[in-house]
PDB file of C-alpha atoms in Angstrom:
ATOM      1  CA  MET A 175       0.000   0.000   0.000  1.00 58.00           C
ATOM      2  CA  PRO A 176       1.527   3.327  -1.011  1.00 65.00           C
ATOM      3  CA  ASN A 177       2.229   5.978   1.568  1.00 75.00           C
ATOM      4  CA  LEU A 178      -0.393   8.711   1.069  1.00 71.00           C
ATOM      5  CA  PRO A 179       0.357  12.218   2.245  1.00 69.00           C
ATOM      6  CA  THR A 180      -1.501  13.389   5.344  1.00 68.00           C
ATOM      7  CA  PRO A 181      -3.826  16.313   4.612  1.00 64.00           C
ATOM      8  CA  VAL A 182      -2.883  19.499   6.418  1.00 64.00           C
ATOM      9  CA  LEU A 183      -5.107  22.511   6.851  1.00 62.00           C
ATOM     10  CA  ASP A 184      -3.523  25.727   5.723  1.00 64.00           C
ATOM     11  CA  PRO A 185      -4.108  28.282   8.503  1.00 63.00           C
ATOM     12  CA  ASP A 186      -4.178  31.058   5.905  1.00 63.00           C
ATOM     13  CA  VAL A 187      -7.234  29.571   4.203  1.00 60.00           C
ATOM     14  CA  GLN A 188     -10.430  30.775   5.820  1.00 63.00           C
ATOM     15  CA  ASN A 189     -13.319  28.355   5.834  1.00 64.00           C
ATOM     16  CA  GLU A 190     -15.812  30.870   7.157  1.00 68.00           C
ATOM     17  CA  GLN A 191     -19.111  31.237   5.390  1.00 74.00           C
ATOM     18  CA  LYS A 192     -19.911  34.810   4.567  1.00 80.00           C
ATOM     19  CA  LEU A 193     -23.457  35.851   5.307  1.00 82.00           C
ATOM     20  CA  LEU A 194     -25.224  37.965   2.747  1.00 82.00           C
ATOM     21  CA  PRO A 195     -26.520  41.275   4.037  1.00 88.00           C
ATOM     22  CA  PRO A 196     -30.263  41.512   4.606  1.00 93.00           C
ATOM     23  CA  TYR A 197     -32.354  43.357   2.053  1.00 96.00           C
ATOM     24  CA  HIS A 198     -35.247  45.689   2.830  1.00 96.00           C
ATOM     25  CA  VAL A 199     -38.531  46.214   1.026  1.00 95.00           C
ATOM     26  CA  ILE A 200     -39.403  49.878   1.532  1.00 96.00           C
ATOM     27  CA  ILE A 201     -42.661  51.655   0.785  1.00 95.00           C
ATOM     28  CA  GLU A 202     -42.763  55.373   0.120  1.00 96.00           C
ATOM     29  CA  ASN A 203     -45.544  57.810   0.814  1.00 96.00           C
ATOM     30  CA  ASP A 204     -47.501  58.970  -2.225  1.00 92.00           C
ATOM     31  CA  ASP A 205     -50.709  60.775  -3.066  1.00 90.00           C
ATOM     32  CA  HIS A 206     -52.030  58.003  -5.325  1.00 90.00           C
ATOM     33  CA  HIS A 207     -53.022  55.264  -2.872  1.00 92.00           C
ATOM     34  CA  SER A 208     -55.412  55.494   0.046  1.00 94.00           C
ATOM     35  CA  MET A 209     -54.193  54.663   3.528  1.00 95.00           C
ATOM     36  CA  MET A 210     -56.668  51.801   3.795  1.00 96.00           C
ATOM     37  CA  PHE A 211     -55.446  50.317   0.502  1.00 96.00           C
ATOM     38  CA  VAL A 212     -51.833  50.388   1.747  1.00 96.00           C
ATOM     39  CA  VAL A 213     -52.868  48.655   4.993  1.00 97.00           C
ATOM     40  CA  GLU A 214     -54.724  45.929   3.048  1.00 96.00           C
ATOM     41  CA  VAL A 215     -51.778  45.336   0.704  1.00 96.00           C
ATOM     42  CA  LEU A 216     -49.327  45.079   3.618  1.00 97.00           C
ATOM     43  CA  GLN A 217     -51.584  42.501   5.245  1.00 97.00           C
ATOM     44  CA  LYS A 218     -52.041  40.454   2.063  1.00 95.00           C
ATOM     45  CA  THR A 219     -48.473  40.605   0.786  1.00 95.00           C
ATOM     46  CA  PHE A 220     -46.457  40.385   3.985  1.00 96.00           C
ATOM     47  CA  GLY A 221     -48.952  38.818   6.393  1.00 96.00           C
ATOM     48  CA  HIS A 222     -48.683  41.736   8.808  1.00 97.00           C
ATOM     49  CA  PRO A 223     -51.405  41.950  11.476  1.00 98.00           C
ATOM     50  CA  GLU A 224     -53.724  44.918  10.999  1.00 98.00           C
ATOM     51  CA  MET A 225     -52.133  47.036  13.752  1.00 98.00           C
ATOM     52  CA  VAL A 226     -48.605  46.459  12.394  1.00 98.00           C
ATOM     53  CA  ALA A 227     -49.779  47.338   8.873  1.00 98.00           C
ATOM     54  CA  ILE A 228     -51.405  50.527  10.197  1.00 98.00           C
ATOM     55  CA  GLU A 229     -48.189  51.498  12.015  1.00 98.00           C
ATOM     56  CA  LEU A 230     -46.076  50.896   8.891  1.00 98.00           C
ATOM     57  CA  MET A 231     -48.503  52.897   6.743  1.00 97.00           C
ATOM     58  CA  ALA A 232     -48.453  55.747   9.295  1.00 98.00           C
ATOM     59  CA  THR A 233     -44.641  55.717   9.370  1.00 98.00           C
ATOM     60  CA  ALA A 234     -44.501  55.988   5.575  1.00 97.00           C
ATOM     61  CA  HIS A 235     -47.148  58.718   5.655  1.00 96.00           C
ATOM     62  CA  THR A 236     -45.357  60.844   8.261  1.00 97.00           C
ATOM     63  CA  THR A 237     -41.671  60.207   7.452  1.00 97.00           C
ATOM     64  CA  GLY A 238     -41.901  59.520   3.719  1.00 97.00           C
ATOM     65  CA  GLN A 239     -40.951  55.836   3.847  1.00 98.00           C
ATOM     66  CA  ALA A 240     -41.097  52.660   5.916  1.00 98.00           C
ATOM     67  CA  ILE A 241     -39.226  49.350   5.875  1.00 97.00           C
ATOM     68  CA  VAL A 242     -41.996  46.763   5.590  1.00 97.00           C
ATOM     69  CA  TRP A 243     -39.911  43.581   5.236  1.00 96.00           C
ATOM     70  CA  THR A 244     -36.302  42.449   5.710  1.00 97.00           C
ATOM     71  CA  GLY A 245     -34.689  39.236   4.508  1.00 95.00           C
ATOM     72  CA  SER A 246     -32.897  37.573   1.612  1.00 95.00           C
ATOM     73  CA  LYS A 247     -32.582  39.284  -1.750  1.00 95.00           C
ATOM     74  CA  GLU A 248     -34.509  36.604  -3.639  1.00 95.00           C
ATOM     75  CA  VAL A 249     -37.492  36.651  -1.276  1.00 95.00           C
ATOM     76  CA  GLY A 250     -37.384  40.456  -1.203  1.00 95.00           C
ATOM     77  CA  GLU A 251     -37.618  40.569  -4.992  1.00 95.00           C
ATOM     78  CA  LEU A 252     -40.595  38.187  -4.866  1.00 96.00           C
ATOM     79  CA  LYS A 253     -42.325  40.305  -2.194  1.00 94.00           C
ATOM     80  CA  LEU A 254     -41.753  43.447  -4.264  1.00 91.00           C
ATOM     81  CA  GLU A 255     -43.245  41.753  -7.320  1.00 93.00           C
ATOM     82  CA  GLN A 256     -46.262  40.641  -5.280  1.00 93.00           C
ATOM     83  CA  LEU A 257     -46.628  44.148  -3.860  1.00 89.00           C
ATOM     84  CA  LEU A 258     -46.677  45.713  -7.314  1.00 89.00           C
ATOM     85  CA  THR A 259     -49.444  43.390  -8.564  1.00 92.00           C
ATOM     86  CA  HIS A 260     -52.058  44.994  -6.310  1.00 90.00           C
ATOM     87  CA  ARG A 261     -54.229  47.630  -7.914  1.00 84.00           C
ATOM     88  CA  GLU A 262     -56.511  49.996  -6.058  1.00 75.00           C
ATOM     89  CA  LYS A 263     -60.087  50.029  -7.298  1.00 71.00           C
ATOM     90  CA  HIS A 264     -61.546  53.513  -7.578  1.00 56.00           C
ATOM     91  CA  TYR A 265     -65.330  53.618  -7.486  1.00 44.00           C
TER      92      TYR A 265
END
C-alpha cells in the first residue's frame, strides 16, 4: 500500500461562510393610494397583522418611507413583485 500524504489545513485559508446582508422592502408615501389600501396590501403581501400594517402605513405617511420587510434578496424581490401586482379600485 503506497504511503499517502496526510492532509494538512492551511491556517491562511479561511473556511468561514460569509453571510449575505439583509435586504429591505421599503414603501414610500404617495398621493395616489389610500391609507386603507396600503394597509390591506401590507396585510395580504407580507402577512402583517392589521395594527402592524397601520403602524407601517403611518410611518410611511409621516416620514416619507417605511421598511416593511427584511430578509434575503430573492425573497425580497418576490415580495416586491407581489406588492406591485395589487391595484386599487376607484369607485
